[in-house]
CSV table of C-alpha atoms in Angstrom, one decimal:
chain,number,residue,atom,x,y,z
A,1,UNK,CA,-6.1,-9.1,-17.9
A,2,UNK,CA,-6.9,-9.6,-14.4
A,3,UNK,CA,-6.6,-6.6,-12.1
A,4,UNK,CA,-4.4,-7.1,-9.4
A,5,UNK,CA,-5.3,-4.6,-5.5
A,6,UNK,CA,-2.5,-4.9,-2.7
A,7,UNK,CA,-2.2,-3.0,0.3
A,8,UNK,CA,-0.3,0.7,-0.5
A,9,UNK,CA,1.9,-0.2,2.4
A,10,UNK,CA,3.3,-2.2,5.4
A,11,UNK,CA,5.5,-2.0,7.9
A,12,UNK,CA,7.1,-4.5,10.1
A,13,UNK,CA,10.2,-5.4,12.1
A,14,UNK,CA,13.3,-7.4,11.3
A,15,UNK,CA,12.7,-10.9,12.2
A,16,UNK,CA,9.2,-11.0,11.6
A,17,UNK,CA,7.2,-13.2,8.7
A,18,UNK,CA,5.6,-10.6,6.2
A,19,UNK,CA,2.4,-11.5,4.6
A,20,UNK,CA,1.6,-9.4,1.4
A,21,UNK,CA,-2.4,-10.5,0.0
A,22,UNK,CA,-3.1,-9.6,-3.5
A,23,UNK,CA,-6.8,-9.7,-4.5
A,24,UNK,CA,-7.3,-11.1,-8.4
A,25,UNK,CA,-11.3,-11.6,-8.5
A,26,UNK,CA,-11.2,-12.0,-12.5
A,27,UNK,CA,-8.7,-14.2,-13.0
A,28,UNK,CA,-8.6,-16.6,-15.5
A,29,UNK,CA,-8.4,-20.6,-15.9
A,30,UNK,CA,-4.9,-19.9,-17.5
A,31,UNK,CA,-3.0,-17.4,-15.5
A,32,UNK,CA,-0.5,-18.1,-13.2
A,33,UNK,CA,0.4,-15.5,-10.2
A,34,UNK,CA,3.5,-13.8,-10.0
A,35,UNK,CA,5.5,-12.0,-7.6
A,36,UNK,CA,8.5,-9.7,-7.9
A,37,UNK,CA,10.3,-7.2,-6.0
A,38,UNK,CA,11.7,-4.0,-7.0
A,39,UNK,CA,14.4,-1.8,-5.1
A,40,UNK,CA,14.9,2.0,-6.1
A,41,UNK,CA,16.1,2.6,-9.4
A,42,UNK,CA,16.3,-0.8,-10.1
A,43,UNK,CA,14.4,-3.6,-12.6
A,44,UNK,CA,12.0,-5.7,-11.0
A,45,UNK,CA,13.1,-9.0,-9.8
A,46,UNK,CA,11.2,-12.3,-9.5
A,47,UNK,CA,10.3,-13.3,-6.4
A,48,UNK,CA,7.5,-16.3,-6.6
A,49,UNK,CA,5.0,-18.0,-9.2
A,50,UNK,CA,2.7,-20.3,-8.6
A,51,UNK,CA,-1.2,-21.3,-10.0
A,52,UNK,CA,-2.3,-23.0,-7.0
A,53,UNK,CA,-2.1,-24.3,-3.6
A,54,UNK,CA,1.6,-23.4,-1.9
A,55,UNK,CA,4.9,-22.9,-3.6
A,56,UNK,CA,7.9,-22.3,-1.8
A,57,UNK,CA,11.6,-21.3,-2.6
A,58,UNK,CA,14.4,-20.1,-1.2
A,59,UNK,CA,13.4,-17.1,-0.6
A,60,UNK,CA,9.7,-16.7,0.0
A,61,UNK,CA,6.3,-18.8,-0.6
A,62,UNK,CA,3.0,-18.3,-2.0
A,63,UNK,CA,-0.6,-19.2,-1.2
A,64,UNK,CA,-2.9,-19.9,-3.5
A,65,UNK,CA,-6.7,-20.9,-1.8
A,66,UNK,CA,-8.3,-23.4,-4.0
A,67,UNK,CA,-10.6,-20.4,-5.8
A,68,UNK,CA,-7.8,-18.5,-6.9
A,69,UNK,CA,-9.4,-15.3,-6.6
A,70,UNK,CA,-6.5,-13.8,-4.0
A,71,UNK,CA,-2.9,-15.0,-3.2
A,72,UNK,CA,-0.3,-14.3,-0.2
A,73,UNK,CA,3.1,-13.6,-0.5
A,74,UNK,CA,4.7,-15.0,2.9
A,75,UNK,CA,8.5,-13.5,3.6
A,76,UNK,CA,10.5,-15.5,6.3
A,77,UNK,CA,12.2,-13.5,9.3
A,78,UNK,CA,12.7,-9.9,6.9
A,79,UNK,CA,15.7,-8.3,7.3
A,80,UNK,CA,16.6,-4.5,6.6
A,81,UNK,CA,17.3,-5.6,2.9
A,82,UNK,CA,13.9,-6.6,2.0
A,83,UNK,CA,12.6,-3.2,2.0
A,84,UNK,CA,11.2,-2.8,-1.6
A,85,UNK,CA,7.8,-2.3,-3.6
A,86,UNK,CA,6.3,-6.1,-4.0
A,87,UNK,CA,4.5,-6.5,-7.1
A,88,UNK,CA,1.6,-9.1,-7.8
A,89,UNK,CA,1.1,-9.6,-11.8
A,90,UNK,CA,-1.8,-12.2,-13.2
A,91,UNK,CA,-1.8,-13.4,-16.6
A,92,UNK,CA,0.4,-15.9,-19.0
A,93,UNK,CA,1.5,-16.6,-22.1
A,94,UNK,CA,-0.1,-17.2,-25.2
A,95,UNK,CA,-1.5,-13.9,-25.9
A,96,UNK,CA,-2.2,-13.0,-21.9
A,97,UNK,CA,1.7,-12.2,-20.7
A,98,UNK,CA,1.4,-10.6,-17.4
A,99,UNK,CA,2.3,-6.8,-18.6
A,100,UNK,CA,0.3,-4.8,-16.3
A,101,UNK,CA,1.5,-3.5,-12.9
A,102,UNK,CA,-0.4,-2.5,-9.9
A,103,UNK,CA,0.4,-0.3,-7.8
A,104,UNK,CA,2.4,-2.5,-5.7
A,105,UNK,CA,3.1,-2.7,-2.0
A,106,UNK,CA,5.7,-0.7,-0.4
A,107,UNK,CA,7.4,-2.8,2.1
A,108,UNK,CA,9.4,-1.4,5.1
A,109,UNK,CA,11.8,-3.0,7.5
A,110,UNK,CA,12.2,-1.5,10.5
A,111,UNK,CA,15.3,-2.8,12.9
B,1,UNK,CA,18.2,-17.2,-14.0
B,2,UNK,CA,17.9,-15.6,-18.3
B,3,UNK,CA,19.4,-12.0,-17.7
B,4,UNK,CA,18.3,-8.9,-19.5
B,5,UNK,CA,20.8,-6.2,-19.6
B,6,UNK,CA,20.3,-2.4,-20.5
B,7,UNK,CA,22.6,0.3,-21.8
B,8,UNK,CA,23.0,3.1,-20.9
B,9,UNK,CA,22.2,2.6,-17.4
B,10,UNK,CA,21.9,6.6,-16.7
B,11,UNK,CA,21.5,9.2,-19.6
B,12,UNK,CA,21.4,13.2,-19.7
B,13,UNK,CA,20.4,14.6,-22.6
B,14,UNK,CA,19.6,18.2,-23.4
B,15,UNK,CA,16.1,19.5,-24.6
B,16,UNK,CA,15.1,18.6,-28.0
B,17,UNK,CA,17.9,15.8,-28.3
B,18,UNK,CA,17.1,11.9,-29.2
B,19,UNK,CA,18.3,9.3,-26.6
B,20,UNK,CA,18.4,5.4,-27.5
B,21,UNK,CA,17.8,2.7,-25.0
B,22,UNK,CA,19.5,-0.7,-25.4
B,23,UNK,CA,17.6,-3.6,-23.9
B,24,UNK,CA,19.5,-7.5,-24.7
B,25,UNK,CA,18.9,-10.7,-23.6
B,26,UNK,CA,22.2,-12.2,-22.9
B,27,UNK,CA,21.8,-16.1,-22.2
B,28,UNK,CA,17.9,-16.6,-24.3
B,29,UNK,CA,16.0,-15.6,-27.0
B,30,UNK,CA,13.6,-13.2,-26.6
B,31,UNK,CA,11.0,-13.6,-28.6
B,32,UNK,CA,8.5,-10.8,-27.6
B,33,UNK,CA,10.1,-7.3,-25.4
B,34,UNK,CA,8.2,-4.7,-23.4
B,35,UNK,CA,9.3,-1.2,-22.6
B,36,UNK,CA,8.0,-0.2,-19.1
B,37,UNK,CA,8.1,3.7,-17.6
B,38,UNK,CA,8.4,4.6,-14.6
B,39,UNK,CA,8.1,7.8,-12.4
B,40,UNK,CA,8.7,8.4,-9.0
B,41,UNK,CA,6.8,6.8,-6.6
B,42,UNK,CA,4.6,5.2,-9.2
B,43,UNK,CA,4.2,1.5,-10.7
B,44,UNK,CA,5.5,0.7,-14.0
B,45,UNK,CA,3.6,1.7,-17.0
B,46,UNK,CA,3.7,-0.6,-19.9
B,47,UNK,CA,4.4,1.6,-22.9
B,48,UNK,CA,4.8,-1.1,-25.9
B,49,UNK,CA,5.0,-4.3,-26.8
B,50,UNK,CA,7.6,-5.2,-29.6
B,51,UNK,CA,7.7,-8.9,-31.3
B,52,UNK,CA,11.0,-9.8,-33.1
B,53,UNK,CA,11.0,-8.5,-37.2
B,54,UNK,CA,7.2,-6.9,-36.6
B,55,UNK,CA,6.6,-3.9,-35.6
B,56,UNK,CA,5.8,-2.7,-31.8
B,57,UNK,CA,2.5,-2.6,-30.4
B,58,UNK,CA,1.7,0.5,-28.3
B,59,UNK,CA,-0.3,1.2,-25.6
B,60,UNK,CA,-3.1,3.7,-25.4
B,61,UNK,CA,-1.4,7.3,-25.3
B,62,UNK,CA,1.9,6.3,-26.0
B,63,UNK,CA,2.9,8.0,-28.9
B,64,UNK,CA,5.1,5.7,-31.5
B,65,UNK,CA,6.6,8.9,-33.7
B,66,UNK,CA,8.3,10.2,-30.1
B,67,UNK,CA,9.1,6.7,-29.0
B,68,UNK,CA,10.4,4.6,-31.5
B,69,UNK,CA,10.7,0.9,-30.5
B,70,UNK,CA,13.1,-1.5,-33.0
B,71,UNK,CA,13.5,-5.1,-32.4
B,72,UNK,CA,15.8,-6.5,-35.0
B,73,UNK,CA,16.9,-9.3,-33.6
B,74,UNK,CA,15.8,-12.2,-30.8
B,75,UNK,CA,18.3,-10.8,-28.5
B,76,UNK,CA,18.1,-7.0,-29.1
B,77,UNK,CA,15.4,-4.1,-28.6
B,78,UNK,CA,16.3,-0.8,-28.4
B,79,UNK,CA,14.0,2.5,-27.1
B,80,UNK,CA,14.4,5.7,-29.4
B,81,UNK,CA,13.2,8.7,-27.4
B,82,UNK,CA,12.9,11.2,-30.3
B,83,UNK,CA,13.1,15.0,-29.6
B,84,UNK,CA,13.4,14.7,-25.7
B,85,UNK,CA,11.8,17.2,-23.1
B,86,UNK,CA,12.0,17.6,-19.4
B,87,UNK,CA,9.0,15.7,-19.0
B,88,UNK,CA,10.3,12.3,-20.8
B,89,UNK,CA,12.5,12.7,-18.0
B,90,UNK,CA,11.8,9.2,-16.1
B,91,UNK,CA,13.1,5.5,-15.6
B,92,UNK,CA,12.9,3.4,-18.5
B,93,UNK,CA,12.8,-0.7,-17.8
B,94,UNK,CA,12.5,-3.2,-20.1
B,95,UNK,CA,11.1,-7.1,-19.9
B,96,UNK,CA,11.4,-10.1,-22.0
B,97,UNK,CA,10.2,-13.5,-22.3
B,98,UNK,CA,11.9,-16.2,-23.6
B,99,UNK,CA,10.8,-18.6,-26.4
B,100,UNK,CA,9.5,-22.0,-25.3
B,101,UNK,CA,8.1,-20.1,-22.0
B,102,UNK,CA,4.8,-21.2,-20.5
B,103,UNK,CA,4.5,-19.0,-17.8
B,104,UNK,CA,5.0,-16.0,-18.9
B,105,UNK,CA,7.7,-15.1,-16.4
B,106,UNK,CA,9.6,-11.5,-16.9
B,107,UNK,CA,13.2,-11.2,-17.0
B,108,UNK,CA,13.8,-7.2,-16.6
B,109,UNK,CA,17.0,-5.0,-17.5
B,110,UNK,CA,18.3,-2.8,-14.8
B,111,UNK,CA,16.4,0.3,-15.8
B,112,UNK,CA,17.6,3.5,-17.8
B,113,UNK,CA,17.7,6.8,-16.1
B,114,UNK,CA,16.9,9.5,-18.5
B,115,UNK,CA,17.1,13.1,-17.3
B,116,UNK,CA,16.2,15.5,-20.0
B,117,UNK,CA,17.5,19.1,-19.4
């Protein structure tokens, strides 16, 4: 499975855009990219997928350059609420299931 | 979205007790489950992978006698911590996919708290 490296941390202020870049060298023809956000002594929640070139949803969008190799998670105007660990998996199904977690990125909102 | 609920949502067990984890899919069928740890300030750490009627696949230094993993049907899974000590002590999450998925997307339960005294 591909190995995922984010930033440890980032800080920013409410109102801002957030970037998040996760680095995926190895990944493969098949994997998609997936985002998710977790919130203390909670599940994970998903955020974002995508395997190429921009997604966007309600609440965040991905970019995906045309190698693949990295991906940015972009969050509009953060609020207090979106401080959380932001998790970047690779992989897919049919034998590859993203299952491995980084270490994540550990968000916080400042007002 | 497909939820995935667990039960019990906090536990407290005392030393040398066993503890079991629920982990259902309520709206899908979930064809393969994964049980996730997690300690403070760390990432999740897969622990197993079970498939519905076969047994679970574990993951290097996880040991299956002390966590026993059972998924009986395509909407249940359930995590046996046998003989508990203070260090099993930690947040238990599971994940499932649904059948007919492509992507591989995770649906997770809302994490089990198990403090072992």
């Amino acid at each position: 499975l591909a190995k995922t490296t984010q930033p440890i941390s980032m800080d920013s202020y409410e109102g801002q855009e957030v970037n998040i870049t996760c680095s995926h060298n190895n990944i493969a023809t098949n994997d998609y990219i997936t985002w998710y956000q977790q919130f203390p002594s909670q599940g994970p929640r998903f955020i974002i997928q995508g395997y190429k070139t921009k997604v966007t949803n309600e609440v965040a969008s991905l970019f995906i350059p045309a190698d693949r190799k990295s991906s940015t998670l972009s969050l509009p105007r953060v609020s207090l609420s979106d401080t959380a660990v932001y998790y970047c998996l690779v992989g897919g199904f049919s034998g590859n299931t993203p299952l491995v977690f980084g270490k994540g990125t550990r968000l916080s909102v400042i007002a | 979205g497909a939820v995935v609920s667990q039960h019990p949502s906090w536990v407290i067990c005392k030393s040398g007790t066993s503890v079991k984890i629920e982990c259902r899919s309520l709206d899908f069928q979930a064809t393969t489950m994964f049980w996730y740890r997690q300690f403070p300030k760390q990432s999740l750490m897969l622990m197993a992978t079970s498939n519905e009627g076969s047994k679970a696949t574990y993951e290097q230094g996880v040991e299956k006698d002390k966590f026993l993993i059972n998924h009986a049907s395509l909407t249940l899974s359930t995590l046996t911590v046998t003989s508990a000590h203070p260090e099993d002590s930690s947040f238990y999450i599971c994940s499932a996919t649904g059948q007919g998925s492509d992507t591989g997307e995770l649906f997770f339960g809302e994490g089990s708290r198990l403090t072992v005294l």
